[in-house]
GROMACS .gro file of C-alpha atoms in nm:
model
  320
    1MET     CA    1   3.272   0.297   1.390
    2ALA     CA    2   3.045   0.527   1.234
    3LYS     CA    3   3.063   0.851   1.344
    4TYR     CA    4   2.687   0.948   1.364
    5ASN     CA    5   2.325   0.789   1.411
    6THR     CA    6   2.025   0.838   1.208
    7LEU     CA    7   1.700   0.760   1.387
    8LEU     CA    8   1.362   0.689   1.226
    9TYR     CA    9   1.043   0.704   1.437
   10TYR     CA   10   0.705   0.761   1.500
   11CYS     CA   11   0.428   0.752   1.769
   12TYR     CA   12   0.068   0.821   1.762
   13SER     CA   13  -0.027   1.009   2.054
   14THR     CA   14  -0.241   1.270   2.113
   15ILE     CA   15  -0.035   1.624   2.169
   16ALA     CA   16  -0.200   1.937   2.315
   17ASP     CA   17  -0.106   2.249   2.170
   18ALA     CA   18   0.084   2.062   1.875
   19GLU     CA   19   0.198   2.408   1.718
   20GLN     CA   20   0.373   2.519   2.030
   21PHE     CA   21   0.511   2.166   2.093
   22ALA     CA   22   0.662   2.191   1.745
   23ALA     CA   23   0.836   2.534   1.814
   24ASP     CA   24   0.968   2.393   2.128
   25HIS     CA   25   1.091   2.097   2.009
   26LEU     CA   26   1.294   2.245   1.723
   27LYS     CA   27   1.469   2.469   1.993
   28PHE     CA   28   1.548   2.123   2.171
   29CYS     CA   29   1.671   1.950   1.893
   30LYS     CA   30   1.913   2.226   1.774
   31SER     CA   31   2.053   2.237   2.124
   32LEU     CA   32   2.157   1.875   2.076
   33GLY     CA   33   2.290   1.941   1.752
   34LEU     CA   34   2.068   1.718   1.540
   35THR     CA   35   1.983   1.759   1.200
   36GLY     CA   36   1.655   1.605   1.047
   37ARG     CA   37   1.294   1.638   0.959
   38ILE     CA   38   1.017   1.592   1.226
   39ILE     CA   39   0.628   1.642   1.162
   40VAL     CA   40   0.422   1.722   1.475
   41ALA     CA   41   0.033   1.700   1.448
   42ASP     CA   42  -0.238   1.648   1.706
   43GLU     CA   43  -0.224   1.284   1.647
   44GLY     CA   44   0.176   1.232   1.719
   45LEU     CA   45   0.513   1.270   1.592
   46ASN     CA   46   0.686   1.133   1.265
   47GLY     CA   47   1.065   1.201   1.248
   48THR     CA   48   1.385   1.098   1.119
   49VAL     CA   49   1.719   1.278   1.278
   50SER     CA   50   2.065   1.234   1.262
   51GLY     CA   51   2.344   1.345   1.467
   52THR     CA   52   2.643   1.200   1.716
   53PRO     CA   53   2.560   0.892   1.903
   54GLU     CA   54   2.561   1.076   2.236
   55ALA     CA   55   2.307   1.343   2.070
   56CYS     CA   56   2.079   1.090   1.947
   57ARG     CA   57   2.096   0.875   2.265
   58ALA     CA   58   2.011   1.197   2.460
   59TYR     CA   59   1.729   1.272   2.229
   60MET     CA   60   1.555   0.921   2.266
   61ASP     CA   61   1.609   0.926   2.636
   62ALA     CA   62   1.413   1.260   2.653
   63VAL     CA   63   1.113   1.136   2.407
   64HIS     CA   64   1.071   0.819   2.619
   65ALA     CA   65   1.073   1.018   2.939
   66ASP     CA   66   0.730   1.179   2.808
   67GLU     CA   67   0.486   0.967   2.891
   68ARG     CA   68   0.316   1.051   2.576
   69PHE     CA   69   0.588   0.880   2.374
   70ALA     CA   70   0.727   0.606   2.596
   71ALA     CA   71   0.644   0.332   2.345
   72THR     CA   72   0.810   0.497   2.085
   73ASP     CA   73   1.036   0.248   1.873
   74PHE     CA   74   1.348   0.396   1.709
   75LYS     CA   75   1.536   0.250   1.403
   76ILE     CA   76   1.884   0.312   1.453
   77ASP     CA   77   2.131   0.345   1.165
   78GLU     CA   78   2.508   0.381   1.167
   79VAL     CA   79   2.617   0.642   0.944
   80ASP     CA   80   2.939   0.810   0.820
   81GLU     CA   81   2.800   1.146   0.784
   82PRO     CA   82   2.480   1.317   0.923
   83SER     CA   83   2.173   1.223   0.682
   84PHE     CA   84   2.054   1.594   0.665
   85VAL     CA   85   2.200   1.916   0.641
   86LYS     CA   86   1.991   2.137   0.871
   87MET     CA   87   1.709   2.065   1.136
   88HIS     CA   88   1.304   2.116   1.041
   89VAL     CA   89   1.018   2.059   1.270
   90ARG     CA   90   0.669   2.146   1.106
   91TYR     CA   91   0.322   2.140   1.264
   92LYS     CA   92   0.068   1.958   0.995
   93SER     CA   93  -0.267   1.837   1.030
   94GLU     CA   94  -0.133   1.468   1.007
   95ILE     CA   95   0.201   1.305   1.080
   96VAL     CA   96   0.151   1.103   0.727
   97HIS     CA   97  -0.081   1.250   0.483
   98SER     CA   98  -0.411   1.010   0.459
   99GLY     CA   99  -0.666   1.294   0.406
  100LEU     CA  100  -0.871   1.064   0.653
  101ARG     CA  101  -0.910   1.301   0.954
  102ASP     CA  102  -1.228   1.143   1.110
  103PRO     CA  103  -1.115   0.987   1.415
  104ASN     CA  104  -1.448   0.745   1.413
  105ILE     CA  105  -1.292   0.598   1.111
  106ILE     CA  106  -0.933   0.638   1.138
  107ASN     CA  107  -0.762   0.615   1.495
  108PRO     CA  108  -0.443   0.386   1.530
  109ASN     CA  109  -0.455   0.439   1.894
  110GLU     CA  110  -0.773   0.247   1.908
  111ARG     CA  111  -0.797   0.014   1.594
  112THR     CA  112  -0.540  -0.109   1.368
  113GLY     CA  113  -0.411  -0.412   1.206
  114LYS     CA  114  -0.237  -0.693   1.426
  115HIS     CA  115   0.165  -0.590   1.452
  116LEU     CA  116   0.401  -0.873   1.335
  117GLU     CA  117   0.743  -0.872   1.445
  118PRO     CA  118   0.955  -0.907   1.162
  119ALA     CA  119   1.034  -1.295   1.231
  120GLU     CA  120   0.656  -1.326   1.240
  121PHE     CA  121   0.615  -1.149   0.919
  122MET     CA  122   0.861  -1.371   0.741
  123ALA     CA  123   0.714  -1.670   0.865
  124MET     CA  124   0.372  -1.602   0.724
  125LYS     CA  125   0.422  -1.402   0.407
  126ASP     CA  126   0.451  -1.711   0.186
  127ASP     CA  127   0.115  -1.871   0.302
  128GLU     CA  128  -0.108  -1.945   0.050
  129ASP     CA  129  -0.396  -1.745   0.194
  130VAL     CA  130  -0.184  -1.429   0.236
  131VAL     CA  131  -0.141  -1.122   0.028
  132VAL     CA  132   0.168  -0.902   0.095
  133LEU     CA  133   0.069  -0.531   0.047
  134ASP     CA  134   0.283  -0.249  -0.021
  135VAL     CA  135   0.106   0.063   0.095
  136ARG     CA  136   0.393   0.314  -0.017
  137SER     CA  137   0.410   0.531  -0.325
  138ASN     CA  138   0.527   0.439  -0.683
  139TYR     CA  139   0.861   0.595  -0.645
  140GLU     CA  140   0.928   0.397  -0.339
  141HIS     CA  141   0.825   0.055  -0.451
  142SER     CA  142   1.010   0.105  -0.804
  143VAL     CA  143   1.352   0.079  -0.635
  144GLY     CA  144   1.252  -0.206  -0.394
  145LYS     CA  145   0.977  -0.415  -0.263
  146PHE     CA  146   0.888  -0.769  -0.093
  147LYS     CA  147   0.906  -1.028  -0.340
  148ASN     CA  148   0.561  -1.117  -0.520
  149ALA     CA  149   0.420  -0.807  -0.319
  150VAL     CA  150   0.068  -0.634  -0.435
  151THR     CA  151   0.212  -0.271  -0.521
  152LEU     CA  152  -0.032   0.014  -0.589
  153ASP     CA  153  -0.032   0.273  -0.850
  154ILE     CA  154  -0.043   0.603  -0.614
  155GLU     CA  155   0.189   0.888  -0.622
  156ASN     CA  156   0.112   0.995  -0.284
  157PHE     CA  157  -0.007   0.813   0.061
  158ARG     CA  158  -0.321   1.024   0.032
  159ASP     CA  159  -0.416   0.818  -0.281
  160PHE     CA  160  -0.448   0.522  -0.090
  161PRO     CA  161  -0.805   0.525   0.022
  162ALA     CA  162  -0.931   0.550  -0.369
  163MET     CA  163  -0.757   0.188  -0.407
  164ILE     CA  164  -0.979   0.010  -0.141
  165ASP     CA  165  -1.227  -0.088  -0.441
  166GLN     CA  166  -0.927  -0.258  -0.632
  167LEU     CA  167  -0.816  -0.458  -0.291
  168ALA     CA  168  -1.162  -0.584  -0.252
  169GLN     CA  169  -1.065  -0.926  -0.426
  170TYR     CA  170  -0.852  -0.998  -0.132
  171LYS     CA  171  -1.125  -0.974   0.114
  172ASP     CA  172  -1.106  -1.359   0.181
  173LYS     CA  173  -0.718  -1.355   0.242
  174LYS     CA  174  -0.474  -1.244   0.518
  175ILE     CA  175  -0.361  -0.888   0.428
  176LEU     CA  176   0.006  -0.832   0.546
  177THR     CA  177   0.085  -0.457   0.506
  178TYR     CA  178   0.430  -0.318   0.484
  179CYS     CA  179   0.585   0.038   0.446
  180THR     CA  180   0.925   0.188   0.522
  181GLY     CA  181   0.883   0.228   0.921
  182GLY     CA  182   0.540   0.136   0.995
  183ILE     CA  183   0.365   0.464   1.003
  184LYS     CA  184   0.157   0.453   0.682
  185CYS     CA  185   0.054   0.092   0.798
  186GLU     CA  186  -0.113   0.205   1.093
  187LYS     CA  187  -0.376   0.428   0.891
  188ALA     CA  188  -0.388   0.183   0.584
  189SER     CA  189  -0.445  -0.141   0.793
  190ALA     CA  190  -0.711   0.086   1.006
  191LEU     CA  191  -0.880   0.191   0.690
  192LEU     CA  192  -0.905  -0.162   0.562
  193LEU     CA  193  -1.050  -0.300   0.871
  194HIS     CA  194  -1.315  -0.033   0.850
  195GLU     CA  195  -1.386  -0.150   0.506
  196GLY     CA  196  -1.491  -0.491   0.601
  197PHE     CA  197  -1.157  -0.654   0.564
  198GLU     CA  198  -1.120  -0.885   0.855
  199ASN     CA  199  -0.745  -1.043   0.884
  200VAL     CA  200  -0.539  -0.741   0.850
  201TYR     CA  201  -0.193  -0.730   0.983
  202GLN     CA  202   0.102  -0.484   0.958
  203LEU     CA  203   0.503  -0.530   0.976
  204HIS     CA  204   0.578  -0.369   1.292
  205GLY     CA  205   0.880  -0.130   1.246
  206GLY     CA  206   0.853  -0.167   0.863
  207ILE     CA  207   1.125  -0.282   0.624
  208ILE     CA  208   1.401  -0.111   0.826
  209LYS     CA  209   1.313  -0.321   1.116
  210TYR     CA  210   1.252  -0.637   0.895
  211GLY     CA  211   1.636  -0.586   0.758
  212LYS     CA  212   1.792  -0.528   1.111
  213GLU     CA  213   1.636  -0.813   1.258
  214VAL     CA  214   1.592  -1.087   1.018
  215GLY     CA  215   1.852  -0.984   0.743
  216GLY     CA  216   1.595  -0.862   0.494
  217LYS     CA  217   1.503  -1.178   0.316
  218ASP     CA  218   1.301  -1.164   0.017
  219PHE     CA  219   1.319  -0.796  -0.002
  220GLU     CA  220   1.416  -0.700  -0.350
  221GLY     CA  221   1.617  -0.390  -0.425
  222LYS     CA  222   1.682  -0.120  -0.193
  223CYS     CA  223   1.428   0.090   0.044
  224TYR     CA  224   1.372   0.427  -0.029
  225VAL     CA  225   1.423   0.680   0.304
  226PHE     CA  226   1.336   1.046   0.325
  227ASP     CA  227   1.698   1.173   0.368
  228ASN     CA  228   1.991   1.256   0.188
  229ARG     CA  229   2.092   0.903   0.140
  230LEU     CA  230   1.769   0.844  -0.068
  231THR     CA  231   1.774   0.463  -0.065
  232VAL     CA  232   1.950   0.213   0.208
  233ASP     CA  233   2.038  -0.178   0.154
  234VAL     CA  234   1.802  -0.371   0.338
  235ASN     CA  235   1.871  -0.743   0.242
  236SER     CA  236   2.200  -0.947   0.344
  237VAL     CA  237   2.040  -1.276   0.281
  238ASN     CA  238   1.934  -1.266  -0.091
  239PRO     CA  239   1.977  -0.919  -0.241
  240GLU     CA  240   1.870  -0.852  -0.586
  241VAL     CA  241   1.853  -0.519  -0.776
  242ILE     CA  242   1.491  -0.486  -0.956
  243SER     CA  243   1.522  -0.133  -1.044
  244THR     CA  244   1.620   0.009  -1.409
  245CYS     CA  245   1.730   0.335  -1.521
  246ARG     CA  246   1.410   0.540  -1.655
  247ASN     CA  247   1.641   0.672  -1.960
  248CYS     CA  248   1.811   0.367  -2.092
  249GLY     CA  249   1.647   0.055  -1.940
  250LYS     CA  250   2.002  -0.068  -1.759
  251ILE     CA  251   1.984  -0.225  -1.428
  252THR     CA  252   2.064   0.029  -1.164
  253PRO     CA  253   1.972   0.054  -0.797
  254LYS     CA  254   2.040   0.435  -0.792
  255MET     CA  255   1.742   0.670  -0.709
  256ILE     CA  256   1.797   1.041  -0.759
  257ASN     CA  257   1.567   1.371  -0.768
  258CYS     CA  258   1.559   1.547  -1.099
  259ALA     CA  259   1.780   1.842  -1.087
  260ASN     CA  260   1.530   2.072  -1.247
  261PRO     CA  261   1.366   2.195  -0.919
  262GLU     CA  262   1.041   2.271  -1.066
  263CYS     CA  263   1.021   1.902  -1.166
  264ASN     CA  264   1.232   1.738  -0.870
  265GLU     CA  265   1.075   1.380  -0.974
  266HIS     CA  266   1.216   1.079  -0.793
  267PHE     CA  267   1.342   0.825  -1.027
  268THR     CA  268   1.599   0.544  -1.096
  269GLN     CA  269   1.905   0.658  -1.327
  270CYS     CA  270   2.218   0.502  -1.390
  271ASP     CA  271   2.569   0.689  -1.346
  272GLU     CA  272   2.603   0.715  -1.734
  273CYS     CA  273   2.275   0.888  -1.784
  274GLY     CA  274   2.316   1.077  -1.486
  275THR     CA  275   2.641   1.240  -1.612
  276GLN     CA  276   2.492   1.276  -1.970
  277LEU     CA  277   2.146   1.446  -1.860
  278GLU     CA  278   2.327   1.618  -1.556
  279GLY     CA  279   2.111   1.451  -1.301
  280CYS     CA  280   1.779   1.551  -1.507
  281CYS     CA  281   1.509   1.328  -1.617
  282SER     CA  282   1.484   1.448  -1.977
  283THR     CA  283   1.657   1.679  -2.189
  284THR     CA  284   1.386   1.920  -2.166
  285CYS     CA  285   1.450   1.926  -1.765
  286GLN     CA  286   1.812   1.940  -1.870
  287SER     CA  287   1.773   2.283  -2.055
  288HIS     CA  288   1.609   2.439  -1.770
  289PRO     CA  289   1.729   2.797  -1.674
  290ARG     CA  290   1.712   2.705  -1.294
  291LYS     CA  291   1.869   2.344  -1.344
  292ARG     CA  292   2.053   2.261  -1.027
  293VAL     CA  293   2.426   2.142  -1.014
  294TYR     CA  294   2.447   1.770  -1.027
  295ASP     CA  295   2.733   1.633  -0.806
  296GLY     CA  296   2.642   1.265  -0.877
  297THR     CA  297   2.441   1.207  -0.558
  298GLY     CA  298   2.101   1.344  -0.697
  299TYR     CA  299   2.014   1.501  -0.366
  300TYR     CA  300   1.946   1.856  -0.324
  301VAL     CA  301   1.894   2.071  -0.012
  302LYS     CA  302   1.570   2.231  -0.004
  303VAL     CA  303   1.562   2.613   0.010
  304PRO     CA  304   1.375   2.723   0.352
  305GLN     CA  305   1.034   2.882   0.260
  306PRO     CA  306   0.777   3.050   0.493
  307ILE     CA  307   0.539   2.774   0.559
  308ASN     CA  308   0.190   2.815   0.721
  309THR     CA  309   0.210   2.652   1.063
  310SER     CA  310  -0.091   2.792   1.233
  311LYS     CA  311  -0.479   2.729   1.222
  312LYS     CA  312  -0.503   3.080   1.205
  313ASN     CA  313  -0.339   3.120   0.873
  314LYS     CA  314  -0.045   3.331   1.043
  315VAL     CA  315   0.273   3.259   0.852
  316GLN     CA  316   0.567   3.153   1.078
  317LEU     CA  317   0.926   3.020   0.986
  318VAL     CA  318   0.965   2.690   1.179
  319GLN     CA  319   1.296   2.627   1.023
  320GLU     CA  320   1.663   2.791   0.958
   0.00000   0.00000   0.00000
């Protein structure tokens, strides 16, 4: 039995005085001995936390006990060690950065795509009148995606709104959106509806829940996650590796961050090239004076920095 759990979750629900909530929530998480990363905004919560099964159960019970977050859907992974080193809670303007802050246009609590449970998504995804749309960034779908999915050339989710015109060709189709845990689809599907797409759906719980409930059929490759695991397996039915080493082109499922902290690019790299380039994406980055020590994982703990958590531009530290 695994010694730890990792929880992935989000909840769109209005939080009054979200800045203070973030500070209090950090103390609460630390009191449970959790590690992880949580974003708090006026619109809700978005988090991944890791700890003992007992600590994670206590955390989920506390979140569900708050009527604002009672409907939160936790995706639970069993892991051999915590998926983070430290506990961070940050206040931000959005729980997933889209640049769309007008509640008259995007409000997942009022209008969003129809939620499909994993079994429903699997039953619909191959229909002729369906387009499966990946709303994640390039580095995420480069390591894994649904078979025949439409992917977008975007570096961050905030680039998604600019892609609407390119998606107009699918307006007469049923659009099935998906992402890692479901949070990006809430806003992506809401925007598609606002832009005149009529038949918009989203995979409830995202790729992670799909893998747990129906075995991940037809998800090719691995799923990128935002913790020190970097990627996780999803498909136990018909798995296939689709990613290739950026440097030599060899098939590899391994994704890392460039060891040059000023680059820090997410990319796929085989172990041989990782050893030769010391975890860097290029010889230029390999010669950088601040290059971090490559231990074979390609994951590096970020050094805590003062961040602006106040609307009044007061600099505070919300992580230790």
